[in-house]
């Protein structure tokens, strides 16, 4: 009993920290993915915007879905939401609480990706180099419209022949990067202020409801884990009884069909016990064959009737 | 029993995490394989497509099969599928559950290979370099080359050192274009896989939760039962071997006593355990004979009860063999599905 209590206390205290750990790992994974990803802007007029914005927004969606998939509590919440009411009422506040905590954790990695992307600047330079006003930059000011689009599209590619050592290219690049970093820092600041306010002001609103919702959401989580543990324990015991029953019935059958004298005074009681009356190559072969061809029924109540 | 309980709880609780661990290791192995693989585009018109698509599609297939091979449960699934019905019915939903969970785990490493390949871009660049739209990206009309010549020139795009078509289309432009397409495909593929995984995982509680709990319980049960049966058989084999060998030595010793016509000596009361363990064999000649007969004439797999005296010391046919062919009919064939 003590051991179970320790295990469940572990689960209780660590359910939150396990989820926080996964959240942190996903955030780190998103940074690593960004740094190892080989960003190569196509430098073609229509493709730039699609590529740049795609790289900025598609991986966050993937990371968000991963955050939902890897979080065990999302399954628990879905089950709680979809179960028939039965003899236990459903509390929508609990489900809302679970949903919001899951969403918050799942949003961390996408936000990290977007901020890292903006602070690095390559995506925005690639996507919006074609949209800058060419009049502001000396090298692009007096060029025909069609050509200026082509030239601006090549700005993100430093090694392109037309763009090597072009000071206007560097100017456009710096301009866009400045906007990108400003946007990145602003978003970061806004999010941190929002998180700070949410955490500080939460006790001012509905603290009692919050405590209840948190308690019951923990309860549902633990109940689910204990149910799975109990099922495992049960299936192990069931299998044990089933196999013992099987060996016992083999022994009965052998007794019925063999003509051996009843044995008395066996010296190695322990060994006999383990041998369970199977003492012959043919008997062992028969046992193994019966195990395959005729598995015993899943009914161990018969064991008590012998 | 306590020891078994701990071991089985470990297996049960860690079966999933063990399989997930193997899954993760294979995914890492596939990224490692890709980075260690020396990709060499042939830069010839028709070979490029074959090589590129081959590298893209053949290793995932191998990794998928490997995922099944490394999964211990595949033999359990096959056994459950092929066994005769006997007294226990077969539930196809359990088989489906087992197969689905194995297939899902086996699909991760191939998906990782495909994503890494597409995001890296070399395969698609190699395979589709001859299909680059020269009209929009380069100078289609500048050199008057035949179609075949153009194809040969374009095929050399991945090999920068031998590329000679700068006037036709710049190498960097073509490579950037192909890589952009490849990365877009890669991200779309990852998004698709993740969305599918999310849908599969989240739609299940909405539709078939009860059936799912049932299938999961019984598939775990089958696994545990098989392990427990193997353990019980191993235990039995150990005892069988022990008793068989004990009887062999006793038989040897009885035989020698009979052959030498010695009076049976009672072991002195204070000889203790050591004398018992000698099993009546106390000199070099006897030991040699025991070893020789163990090699030349192993005892039959038939343990006779120790109370019955046998006239021949060799473990002979002390009892008539049992008749294993009688069918069992003593229990009614109920089975209970929880």
Coordinates of C-alpha atoms in Angstrom, one line a residue:
Chain A
X1 CA 0.0 0.0 0.0
X2 CA 2.8 2.3 0.9
X3 CA 4.5 1.7 -2.4
X4 CA 1.3 2.6 -4.3
X5 CA 0.9 5.7 -2.3
X6 CA 4.4 6.8 -3.2
X7 CA 3.8 6.1 -6.8
X8 CA 0.6 8.1 -6.9
X9 CA 2.1 11.0 -5.0
X10 CA 4.7 11.0 -7.7
X11 CA 2.2 11.0 -10.4
X12 CA 0.2 13.8 -8.7
X13 CA 3.1 16.1 -8.3
X14 CA 4.7 15.3 -11.5
X15 CA 1.8 15.4 -13.9
X16 CA 2.2 19.2 -14.2
X17 CA 6.0 19.0 -14.3
X18 CA 5.9 16.3 -17.0
X19 CA 3.8 18.5 -19.1
X20 CA 5.9 21.6 -18.5
X21 CA 8.9 19.5 -19.4
X22 CA 7.4 18.4 -22.7
X23 CA 6.5 22.0 -23.4
X24 CA 10.1 23.2 -22.7
X25 CA 11.5 20.4 -24.9
X26 CA 9.3 21.3 -27.8
X27 CA 10.4 24.9 -27.5
X28 CA 14.0 23.9 -27.6
X29 CA 13.3 21.6 -30.5
X30 CA 11.7 24.4 -32.4
X31 CA 14.8 26.6 -31.9
X32 CA 17.0 23.7 -33.0
X33 CA 14.8 23.0 -36.0
X34 CA 15.1 26.6 -37.0
X35 CA 18.9 26.8 -36.7
X36 CA 19.4 23.5 -38.6
X37 CA 16.9 24.4 -41.3
X38 CA 18.7 25.5 -44.4
X39 CA 16.7 28.7 -45.4
X40 CA 17.1 29.4 -49.1
X41 CA 14.9 32.1 -50.5
X42 CA 14.0 31.4 -54.1
X43 CA 14.6 35.1 -55.1
X44 CA 11.8 35.0 -57.7
X45 CA 9.0 37.6 -57.7
X46 CA 6.0 35.5 -56.9
X47 CA 7.7 32.7 -55.0
X48 CA 9.3 34.9 -52.3
X49 CA 6.2 35.9 -50.5
X50 CA 4.8 32.3 -50.5
X51 CA 8.1 30.9 -49.3
X52 CA 8.8 33.5 -46.6
X53 CA 5.3 33.5 -45.1
X54 CA 5.1 29.7 -45.4
X55 CA 8.3 29.2 -43.4
X56 CA 7.0 31.7 -40.9
X57 CA 3.6 30.2 -40.4
X58 CA 3.5 26.5 -41.3
X59 CA 6.0 25.2 -38.8
X60 CA 4.1 26.9 -35.9
X61 CA 1.0 25.0 -36.9
X62 CA 2.9 21.8 -36.9
X63 CA 4.4 22.6 -33.5
X64 CA 1.0 23.5 -32.1
X65 CA -0.4 20.2 -33.3
X66 CA 2.6 18.3 -31.9
X67 CA 2.0 20.1 -28.6
X68 CA -1.5 18.8 -28.5
X69 CA -0.6 15.3 -29.6
X70 CA 2.2 14.9 -27.0
X71 CA 0.1 16.2 -24.1
X72 CA -1.6 13.3 -22.4
X73 CA -4.1 15.6 -20.8
X74 CA -5.7 16.4 -24.1
X75 CA -6.9 12.9 -24.4
X76 CA -8.2 12.9 -20.9
X77 CA -10.1 16.1 -21.6
X78 CA -11.6 14.8 -24.8
X79 CA -12.8 11.7 -23.1
X80 CA -14.3 13.7 -20.3
X81 CA -16.0 15.9 -22.8
X82 CA -17.5 13.1 -24.9
X83 CA -18.4 10.6 -22.2
X84 CA -22.1 9.9 -21.5
X85 CA -23.2 11.6 -18.3
X86 CA -24.2 8.3 -16.7
X87 CA -24.2 8.6 -12.9
X88 CA -21.6 11.4 -12.8
X89 CA -22.5 14.9 -13.9
X90 CA -20.2 16.7 -16.2
X91 CA -18.7 20.0 -15.0
X92 CA -18.0 22.3 -17.9
X93 CA -15.8 24.6 -15.8
X94 CA -13.4 21.7 -15.4
X95 CA -13.3 20.9 -19.1
X96 CA -12.8 24.6 -19.8
X97 CA -9.9 24.8 -17.4
X98 CA -8.3 21.7 -18.9
X99 CA -8.7 23.1 -22.4
X100 CA -7.2 26.4 -21.5
X101 CA -4.2 24.9 -19.8
X102 CA -3.6 22.5 -22.7
X103 CA -3.8 25.4 -25.2
X104 CA -1.5 27.6 -23.2
X105 CA 1.2 24.9 -23.1
X106 CA 0.7 24.0 -26.8
X107 CA 1.2 27.6 -27.8
X108 CA 4.6 28.0 -26.4
X109 CA 6.6 26.3 -29.1
X110 CA 4.9 28.1 -32.0
X111 CA 5.4 31.4 -30.4
X112 CA 9.0 30.6 -29.9
X113 CA 9.4 29.8 -33.6
X114 CA 7.7 32.9 -34.7
X115 CA 9.8 35.1 -32.4
X116 CA 13.0 33.4 -33.4
X117 CA 12.1 33.8 -37.1
X118 CA 11.3 37.5 -36.6
X119 CA 14.4 38.2 -34.6
X120 CA 16.6 36.5 -37.2
X121 CA 14.9 38.4 -40.0
X122 CA 15.6 36.1 -43.0
X123 CA 11.9 35.2 -43.5
X124 CA 10.7 38.8 -43.6
X125 CA 13.5 39.9 -45.9
X126 CA 12.6 37.1 -48.3
X127 CA 8.8 37.8 -48.1
X128 CA 8.8 41.5 -48.3
X129 CA 11.8 42.5 -50.3
X130 CA 9.5 42.9 -53.3
X131 CA 7.2 45.3 -51.5
X132 CA 9.6 48.0 -50.4
X133 CA 9.4 51.4 -52.0
X134 CA 12.2 51.5 -54.6
X135 CA 12.3 55.3 -54.6
X136 CA 13.9 55.3 -51.1
X137 CA 17.0 53.4 -52.3
X138 CA 19.5 54.9 -54.6
X139 CA 20.3 51.8 -56.6
X140 CA 16.7 50.9 -57.4
X141 CA 15.3 54.5 -57.9
X142 CA 15.6 55.0 -61.6
X143 CA 14.9 51.5 -62.9
X144 CA 11.9 50.3 -64.9
X145 CA 9.0 48.7 -62.9
X146 CA 9.4 45.2 -64.3
X147 CA 13.1 45.2 -63.8
X148 CA 12.9 46.7 -60.3
X149 CA 10.6 43.8 -59.2
X150 CA 13.2 41.3 -60.5
X151 CA 16.0 43.2 -58.7
X152 CA 14.2 43.6 -55.5
X153 CA 13.2 39.9 -55.5
X154 CA 17.0 39.1 -55.6
X155 CA 17.8 41.1 -52.5
X156 CA 17.7 38.2 -50.1
X157 CA 20.3 36.3 -52.2
X158 CA 23.7 37.7 -51.3
X159 CA 25.6 35.6 -53.7
X160 CA 23.7 36.3 -56.8
X161 CA 25.9 37.8 -59.5
X162 CA 23.7 40.9 -59.9
X163 CA 23.6 41.6 -56.2
X164 CA 27.2 41.0 -55.1
X165 CA 28.6 44.1 -53.4
X166 CA 25.5 46.1 -54.2
X167 CA 25.1 48.7 -51.5
X168 CA 21.4 49.3 -52.2
X169 CA 20.8 45.6 -51.6
X170 CA 22.5 45.9 -48.2
X171 CA 20.4 48.9 -47.5
X172 CA 17.1 47.2 -48.3
X173 CA 18.2 44.2 -46.3
X174 CA 19.1 46.2 -43.2
X175 CA 15.8 48.1 -43.5
X176 CA 13.7 45.0 -43.6
X177 CA 15.7 43.4 -40.9
X178 CA 15.2 46.4 -38.6
X179 CA 11.4 46.1 -39.1
X180 CA 11.5 42.4 -38.5
X181 CA 13.4 42.7 -35.3
X182 CA 11.3 45.5 -34.0
X183 CA 8.2 43.4 -34.7
X184 CA 9.8 40.4 -32.9
X185 CA 10.7 42.3 -29.8
X186 CA 7.3 44.0 -29.7
X187 CA 5.5 40.8 -29.9
X188 CA 7.7 39.3 -27.2
X189 CA 7.1 42.3 -24.9
X190 CA 3.3 42.2 -25.4
X191 CA 3.2 38.5 -24.7
X192 CA 5.2 38.7 -21.5
X193 CA 3.1 41.6 -20.2
X194 CA 0.0 39.6 -21.0
X195 CA 1.3 36.6 -19.2
X196 CA 2.4 38.7 -16.2
X197 CA -1.0 40.4 -16.0
X198 CA -2.9 37.1 -16.3
X199 CA -0.9 35.5 -13.5
X200 CA -1.1 38.5 -11.2
X201 CA -4.8 39.3 -11.8
X202 CA -6.1 35.8 -11.7
X203 CA -6.5 35.6 -7.9
X204 CA -8.8 38.7 -8.2
X205 CA -11.4 36.8 -10.2
X206 CA -13.1 33.6 -9.2
X207 CA -10.3 32.1 -7.2
X208 CA -12.6 29.6 -5.6
X209 CA -14.0 28.3 -8.9
X210 CA -10.4 28.1 -10.2
X211 CA -9.3 26.0 -7.2
X212 CA -12.2 23.6 -7.7
X213 CA -11.6 23.3 -11.4
X214 CA -7.9 22.6 -10.8
X215 CA -8.7 20.0 -8.2
X216 CA -11.2 18.1 -10.3
X217 CA -9.0 18.2 -13.4
X218 CA -6.1 16.7 -11.4
X219 CA -8.6 14.2 -10.0
X220 CA -9.8 13.1 -13.4
X221 CA -6.2 12.7 -14.6
X222 CA -5.2 10.6 -11.6
X223 CA -8.3 8.5 -11.8
X224 CA -7.5 7.6 -15.4
X225 CA -3.9 6.6 -14.4
X226 CA -5.1 4.5 -11.5
X227 CA -7.7 2.8 -13.7
X228 CA -5.0 1.8 -16.2
X229 CA -2.7 0.6 -13.4
X230 CA -5.5 -1.5 -12.0
X231 CA -6.4 -3.0 -15.4
X232 CA -2.7 -4.0 -15.8
X233 CA -2.7 -5.5 -12.4
X234 CA -5.9 -7.3 -13.1
X235 CA -4.8 -8.7 -16.4
X236 CA -1.6 -10.0 -14.9
X237 CA -3.5 -11.8 -12.1
X238 CA -6.0 -13.1 -14.7
X239 CA -3.2 -14.5 -16.9
X240 CA -1.6 -16.1 -13.8
X241 CA -4.8 -17.8 -12.8
X242 CA -5.6 -18.9 -16.3
X243 CA -2.2 -20.5 -16.8
X244 CA -2.3 -22.2 -13.4
X245 CA -5.7 -23.5 -14.2
X246 CA -4.4 -24.8 -17.5
X247 CA -1.5 -26.7 -15.9
X248 CA -3.9 -28.0 -13.3
X249 CA -6.3 -29.4 -15.9
X250 CA -3.4 -31.0 -17.8
X251 CA -2.4 -32.7 -14.6
X252 CA -5.9 -33.9 -14.0
X253 CA -6.1 -35.3 -17.4
X254 CA -2.8 -37.1 -17.0
X255 CA -4.0 -38.6 -13.7
X256 CA -7.1 -39.8 -15.5
X257 CA -5.2 -41.5 -18.2
X258 CA -2.1 -42.8 -16.6
X259 CA -1.8 -45.8 -14.4
X260 CA 0.8 -44.6 -11.9
X261 CA 0.5 -45.5 -8.3
X262 CA -0.4 -42.6 -6.1
X263 CA 2.8 -41.0 -4.9
X264 CA 3.5 -40.7 -1.3
X265 CA 6.3 -39.0 0.6
X266 CA 7.8 -37.0 -2.2
X267 CA 11.1 -35.7 -1.0
X268 CA 11.4 -32.5 -3.1
X269 CA 8.0 -30.9 -2.4
X270 CA 9.1 -27.6 -3.9
X271 CA 10.2 -29.2 -7.1
X272 CA 7.1 -31.3 -7.4
X273 CA 5.0 -28.2 -7.0
X274 CA 6.8 -26.5 -9.8
X275 CA 6.6 -29.6 -12.0
X276 CA 2.9 -29.5 -11.6
X277 CA 2.6 -33.2 -12.4
X278 CA 4.2 -32.9 -15.8
X279 CA 7.2 -35.2 -15.7
X280 CA 7.6 -36.6 -19.2
X281 CA 8.7 -35.4 -22.6
X282 CA 5.4 -36.5 -24.2
X283 CA 3.4 -34.7 -21.5
X284 CA 5.4 -31.5 -22.0
X285 CA 4.9 -31.8 -25.8
X286 CA 1.2 -32.4 -25.3
X287 CA 1.0 -29.4 -23.0
X288 CA 2.7 -27.1 -25.5
X289 CA 0.6 -28.4 -28.3
X290 CA -2.6 -27.9 -26.4
X291 CA -1.6 -24.4 -25.4
X292 CA -1.4 -23.5 -29.1
X293 CA -4.3 -25.5 -30.5
X294 CA -6.7 -25.0 -27.7
X295 CA -6.0 -22.0 -25.6
X296 CA -8.0 -22.2 -22.4
X297 CA -11.2 -20.2 -22.1
X298 CA -11.0 -16.8 -20.4
X299 CA -12.8 -17.9 -17.4
X300 CA -11.0 -18.5 -14.1
X301 CA -14.1 -18.9 -12.0
X302 CA -14.0 -22.6 -12.8
X303 CA -10.8 -22.9 -10.8
X304 CA -12.7 -22.6 -7.6
X305 CA -15.1 -25.4 -8.5
X306 CA -12.5 -28.2 -8.5
Chain B
X1 CA 5.7 -14.1 -6.9
X2 CA 6.6 -10.7 -5.7
X3 CA 9.6 -10.6 -7.9
X4 CA 7.5 -11.6 -10.9
X5 CA 5.0 -8.9 -10.0
X6 CA 7.6 -6.3 -10.0
X7 CA 9.0 -7.5 -13.3
X8 CA 5.7 -7.6 -15.0
X9 CA 4.6 -4.2 -13.7
X10 CA 7.9 -2.9 -15.1
X11 CA 7.2 -4.5 -18.5
X12 CA 3.6 -3.4 -18.6
X13 CA 4.2 0.2 -17.6
X14 CA 7.3 0.3 -19.7
X15 CA 6.1 -1.6 -22.7
X16 CA 4.7 1.5 -24.2
X17 CA 7.7 3.6 -23.3
X18 CA 10.0 0.8 -24.5
X19 CA 8.4 0.7 -27.9
X20 CA 8.3 4.5 -28.0
X21 CA 12.0 4.5 -27.2
X22 CA 12.7 2.1 -30.1
X23 CA 10.7 4.3 -32.3
X24 CA 12.6 7.4 -31.3
X25 CA 15.9 5.6 -31.8
X26 CA 14.9 4.5 -35.3
X27 CA 13.9 8.1 -36.2
X28 CA 17.3 9.4 -35.0
X29 CA 19.0 6.5 -36.8
X30 CA 17.3 7.5 -40.0
X31 CA 18.5 11.2 -39.7
X32 CA 21.9 9.9 -39.0
X33 CA 21.8 7.6 -42.0
X34 CA 20.8 10.4 -44.2
X35 CA 23.6 12.7 -43.1
X36 CA 26.1 10.0 -43.3
X37 CA 25.0 9.0 -46.8
X38 CA 27.1 10.4 -49.5
X39 CA 24.6 11.6 -52.1
X40 CA 26.0 11.6 -55.6
X41 CA 23.7 12.7 -58.3
X42 CA 24.7 11.0 -61.6
X43 CA 24.0 14.2 -63.6
X44 CA 22.7 12.2 -66.7
X45 CA 19.3 12.8 -68.2
X46 CA 17.4 9.6 -67.3
X47 CA 19.5 8.4 -64.5
X48 CA 18.8 11.5 -62.4
X49 CA 15.1 10.8 -61.9
X50 CA 15.7 7.1 -61.1
X51 CA 18.5 7.9 -58.6
X52 CA 16.7 10.8 -56.9
X53 CA 13.4 9.1 -56.5
X54 CA 15.1 5.9 -55.5
X55 CA 16.9 7.6 -52.7
X56 CA 13.7 9.3 -51.7
X57 CA 11.5 6.2 -51.6
X58 CA 13.5 3.0 -51.1
X59 CA 15.0 3.7 -47.7
X60 CA 11.6 4.6 -46.1
X61 CA 10.3 1.3 -47.3
X62 CA 13.3 -0.5 -45.7
X63 CA 12.9 1.5 -42.5
X64 CA 9.2 0.6 -42.4
X65 CA 9.9 -3.1 -42.7
X66 CA 12.7 -2.8 -40.1
X67 CA 10.2 -1.2 -37.8
X68 CA 8.1 -4.3 -38.0
X69 CA 11.0 -6.6 -37.6
X70 CA 12.3 -4.9 -34.5
X71 CA 8.9 -5.0 -32.9
X72 CA 8.6 -7.9 -30.6
X73 CA 4.9 -7.9 -30.8
X74 CA 4.8 -8.9 -34.4
X75 CA 5.2 -12.6 -33.5
X76 CA 2.5 -12.2 -30.9
X77 CA 0.1 -10.8 -33.5
X78 CA 0.9 -13.5 -36.0
X79 CA 0.4 -16.2 -33.3
X80 CA -2.9 -14.7 -32.2
X81 CA -4.0 -14.5 -35.8
X82 CA -3.2 -18.0 -36.9
X83 CA -4.0 -20.0 -33.8
X84 CA -7.0 -22.4 -34.0
X85 CA -10.1 -21.2 -32.2
X86 CA -10.2 -23.9 -29.6
X87 CA -12.0 -22.9 -26.5
X88 CA -11.3 -19.3 -26.8
X89 CA -12.9 -17.1 -29.4
X90 CA -10.9 -14.7 -31.5
X91 CA -11.7 -11.0 -31.5
X92 CA -10.8 -9.2 -34.7
X93 CA -10.9 -5.8 -33.1
X94 CA -8.0 -6.9 -30.8
X95 CA -6.0 -8.0 -33.8
X96 CA -6.8 -4.7 -35.6
X97 CA -5.7 -2.7 -32.6
X98 CA -2.4 -4.6 -32.3
X99 CA -1.7 -4.2 -36.0
X100 CA -2.6 -0.5 -36.0
X101 CA -0.5 0.4 -33.1
X102 CA 2.5 -1.5 -34.6
X103 CA 2.0 0.1 -38.0
X104 CA 1.8 3.6 -36.5
X105 CA 5.1 3.1 -34.7
X106 CA 6.7 1.6 -37.8
X107 CA 5.7 4.6 -39.9
X108 CA 7.6 7.2 -37.9
X109 CA 11.1 6.5 -39.1
X110 CA 10.1 6.5 -42.8
X111 CA 8.2 9.7 -42.3
X112 CA 11.3 11.3 -40.7
X113 CA 13.5 10.1 -43.7
X114 CA 11.1 11.6 -46.2
X115 CA 10.8 14.9 -44.3
X116 CA 14.6 15.3 -43.9
X117 CA 15.2 14.4 -47.5
X118 CA 12.6 16.9 -48.8
X119 CA 13.7 19.7 -46.5
X120 CA 17.3 19.2 -47.5
X121 CA 16.4 19.4 -51.2
X122 CA 19.2 17.3 -52.8
X123 CA 17.0 14.5 -54.0
X124 CA 14.4 16.7 -55.6
X125 CA 17.1 18.8 -57.2
X126 CA 18.7 15.8 -58.7
X127 CA 15.4 14.1 -59.8
X128 CA 13.7 17.1 -61.4
X129 CA 16.5 19.3 -62.6
X130 CA 15.6 18.4 -66.2
X131 CA 12.1 19.8 -65.7
X132 CA 13.1 23.3 -64.7
X133 CA 11.0 25.9 -66.6
X134 CA 13.8 27.4 -68.7
X135 CA 11.4 29.9 -70.4
X136 CA 10.6 31.7 -67.2
X137 CA 13.8 31.4 -65.3
X138 CA 16.4 31.6 -68.0
X139 CA 17.1 32.2 -71.7
X140 CA 15.3 29.6 -73.7
X141 CA 16.0 31.1 -77.0
X142 CA 19.6 32.2 -76.6
X143 CA 21.6 29.2 -77.7
X144 CA 20.1 27.1 -80.5
X145 CA 20.3 23.7 -78.9
X146 CA 18.2 20.6 -79.6
X147 CA 15.9 19.3 -77.0
X148 CA 18.3 16.4 -76.2
X149 CA 21.2 18.8 -75.7
X150 CA 19.1 21.0 -73.5
X151 CA 18.2 18.0 -71.4
X152 CA 21.8 17.0 -71.1
X153 CA 22.8 20.5 -70.0
X154 CA 20.0 20.7 -67.5
X155 CA 20.8 17.3 -66.1
X156 CA 24.2 18.7 -65.0
X157 CA 22.6 21.4 -62.7
X158 CA 23.3 19.4 -59.5
X159 CA 26.9 19.0 -60.4
X160 CA 28.3 22.5 -60.2
X161 CA 31.8 21.7 -61.3
X162 CA 30.8 20.3 -64.7
X163 CA 27.8 22.6 -65.4
X164 CA 28.2 24.4 -68.7
X165 CA 24.8 26.0 -69.2
X166 CA 25.3 29.4 -67.5
X167 CA 23.9 31.1 -70.6
X168 CA 20.9 28.9 -70.7
X169 CA 19.9 29.2 -67.1
X170 CA 22.0 30.3 -64.1
X171 CA 22.9 27.4 -61.8
X172 CA 22.1 29.2 -58.6
X173 CA 18.7 30.3 -59.9
X174 CA 17.8 26.7 -60.9
X175 CA 19.0 25.2 -57.6
X176 CA 17.2 27.8 -55.6
X177 CA 14.0 27.2 -57.5
X178 CA 14.2 23.5 -57.1
X179 CA 15.2 23.7 -53.4
X180 CA 12.2 26.0 -52.7
X181 CA 9.8 23.5 -54.3
X182 CA 11.4 20.7 -52.4
X183 CA 11.2 22.5 -49.0
X184 CA 7.6 23.5 -49.7
X185 CA 6.8 19.9 -50.4
X186 CA 8.6 18.8 -47.2
X187 CA 6.8 21.2 -44.9
X188 CA 3.5 20.3 -46.5
X189 CA 4.3 16.6 -46.0
X190 CA 5.1 17.2 -42.3
X191 CA 2.0 19.3 -41.8
X192 CA -0.1 16.5 -43.4
X193 CA 1.4 13.8 -41.2
X194 CA 1.0 15.8 -38.1
X195 CA -2.6 16.7 -38.9
X196 CA -3.4 13.0 -39.6
X197 CA -1.8 12.0 -36.3
X198 CA -3.8 14.7 -34.5
X199 CA -7.1 13.6 -36.1
X200 CA -6.5 9.9 -35.4
X201 CA -5.7 10.7 -31.8
X202 CA -8.4 13.1 -31.1
X203 CA -11.3 11.5 -32.9
X204 CA -10.9 8.2 -31.1
X205 CA -12.4 9.3 -27.8
X206 CA -15.3 10.8 -29.7
X207 CA -16.3 7.6 -31.4
X208 CA -15.2 4.3 -30.0
X209 CA -13.8 4.8 -26.6
X210 CA -15.4 1.7 -25.0
X211 CA -14.4 -0.6 -27.9
X212 CA -10.9 0.9 -27.7
X213 CA -10.6 0.2 -23.9
X214 CA -11.7 -3.3 -24.5
X215 CA -9.2 -3.9 -27.4
X216 CA -6.4 -2.4 -25.4
X217 CA -7.1 -4.5 -22.3
X218 CA -7.2 -7.7 -24.2
X219 CA -4.1 -7.0 -26.3
X220 CA -2.1 -6.3 -23.1
X221 CA -3.6 -9.4 -21.6
X222 CA -2.4 -11.6 -24.5
X223 CA 1.0 -10.1 -24.2
X224 CA 1.2 -10.7 -20.5
X225 CA -0.2 -14.2 -20.7
X226 CA 2.4 -15.1 -23.3
X227 CA 5.2 -13.8 -21.1
X228 CA 3.9 -15.5 -18.0
X229 CA 3.5 -18.8 -19.9
X230 CA 7.1 -18.6 -21.1
X231 CA 8.2 -17.9 -17.5
X232 CA 6.2 -20.8 -16.2
X233 CA 7.6 -23.1 -18.8
X234 CA 11.1 -22.0 -18.1
X235 CA 10.5 -22.6 -14.4
X236 CA 9.2 -26.1 -15.2
X237 CA 12.1 -26.9 -17.5
X238 CA 14.5 -25.9 -14.7
X239 CA 12.8 -28.2 -12.2
X240 CA 12.5 -31.0 -14.8
X241 CA 16.2 -30.7 -15.6
X242 CA 17.1 -30.7 -11.9
X243 CA 15.0 -33.8 -11.1
X244 CA 16.1 -35.6 -14.2
X245 CA 19.8 -35.0 -13.4
X246 CA 19.3 -35.9 -9.8
X247 CA 17.6 -39.2 -10.8
X248 CA 20.4 -39.8 -13.3
X249 CA 23.1 -39.6 -10.6
X250 CA 21.0 -41.6 -8.2
X251 CA 20.6 -44.2 -10.9
X252 CA 24.3 -44.3 -11.5
X253 CA 25.1 -44.6 -7.9
X254 CA 22.5 -47.4 -7.3
X255 CA 23.8 -49.2 -10.4
X256 CA 27.4 -49.1 -9.1
X257 CA 26.3 -50.3 -5.7
X258 CA 24.5 -53.2 -7.3
X259 CA 27.4 -54.0 -9.5
X260 CA 30.0 -54.0 -6.8
X261 CA 27.8 -56.0 -4.4
X262 CA 28.6 -53.7 -1.5
X263 CA 26.4 -53.5 1.4
X264 CA 24.5 -50.4 1.3
X265 CA 26.3 -48.1 3.6
X266 CA 24.4 -45.6 5.6
X267 CA 25.9 -42.3 5.5
X268 CA 27.2 -41.3 8.9
X269 CA 24.8 -39.0 10.7
X270 CA 27.3 -36.2 10.9
X271 CA 28.3 -36.2 7.2
X272 CA 26.0 -33.3 6.5
X273 CA 25.2 -31.6 3.3
X274 CA 28.4 -32.2 1.4
X275 CA 27.9 -36.0 1.4
X276 CA 24.4 -35.6 0.2
X277 CA 25.5 -33.4 -2.6
X278 CA 28.0 -36.1 -3.7
X279 CA 25.0 -38.2 -4.7
X280 CA 26.9 -41.4 -4.0
X281 CA 29.7 -40.8 -6.4
X282 CA 33.0 -40.6 -4.5
X283 CA 35.9 -41.6 -6.7
X284 CA 37.5 -40.7 -10.0
X285 CA 36.5 -43.9 -11.8
X286 CA 32.8 -43.5 -10.9
X287 CA 32.8 -39.9 -11.9
X288 CA 34.4 -40.7 -15.2
X289 CA 31.8 -43.4 -15.8
X290 CA 29.0 -40.9 -14.9
X291 CA 30.3 -38.3 -17.3
X292 CA 30.8 -40.9 -20.1
X293 CA 27.3 -42.3 -19.7
X294 CA 25.9 -38.7 -19.6
X295 CA 27.4 -38.2 -23.0
X296 CA 26.8 -41.6 -24.6
X297 CA 23.4 -42.4 -23.2
X298 CA 21.4 -39.5 -21.9
X299 CA 18.5 -40.5 -19.7
X300 CA 15.0 -40.4 -21.3
X301 CA 12.8 -37.3 -20.6
X302 CA 10.7 -39.2 -18.2
X303 CA 10.9 -38.6 -14.4
X304 CA 9.9 -41.6 -12.4
X305 CA 8.4 -41.1 -9.0
X306 CA 11.2 -41.5 -6.4
X307 CA 9.2 -44.0 -4.2
X308 CA 9.1 -46.8 -6.8
X309 CA 12.2 -48.9 -6.8
X310 CA 13.5 -49.8 -10.2
X311 CA 15.5 -53.0 -10.8
X312 CA 17.6 -51.3 -13.5
X313 CA 19.5 -48.3 -12.3
X314 CA 19.3 -46.6 -15.6
X315 CA 16.2 -44.5 -15.8
X316 CA 14.2 -46.8 -17.9
X317 CA 10.6 -47.1 -18.7
X318 CA 9.3 -47.1 -15.1
X319 CA 5.7 -46.4 -16.0
X320 CA 3.6 -47.0 -19.1
X321 CA 3.5 -43.9 -21.1
X322 CA 0.4 -41.8 -20.9
X323 CA -2.0 -41.6 -23.8
X324 CA -1.9 -38.0 -25.0
X325 CA -4.5 -38.4 -27.7
X326 CA -7.7 -38.3 -25.6
X327 CA -9.6 -35.1 -26.2
X328 CA -10.3 -32.9 -23.2
X329 CA -13.9 -32.5 -22.5
X330 CA -14.1 -31.7 -18.8
X331 CA -14.7 -28.0 -18.9
X332 CA -17.5 -26.2 -20.6
X333 CA -16.2 -23.8 -23.2
X334 CA -17.3 -20.5 -21.7
X335 CA -15.2 -17.6 -22.1
X336 CA -15.7 -14.3 -20.5
X337 CA -14.7 -11.0 -22.1
X338 CA -14.5 -8.3 -19.6

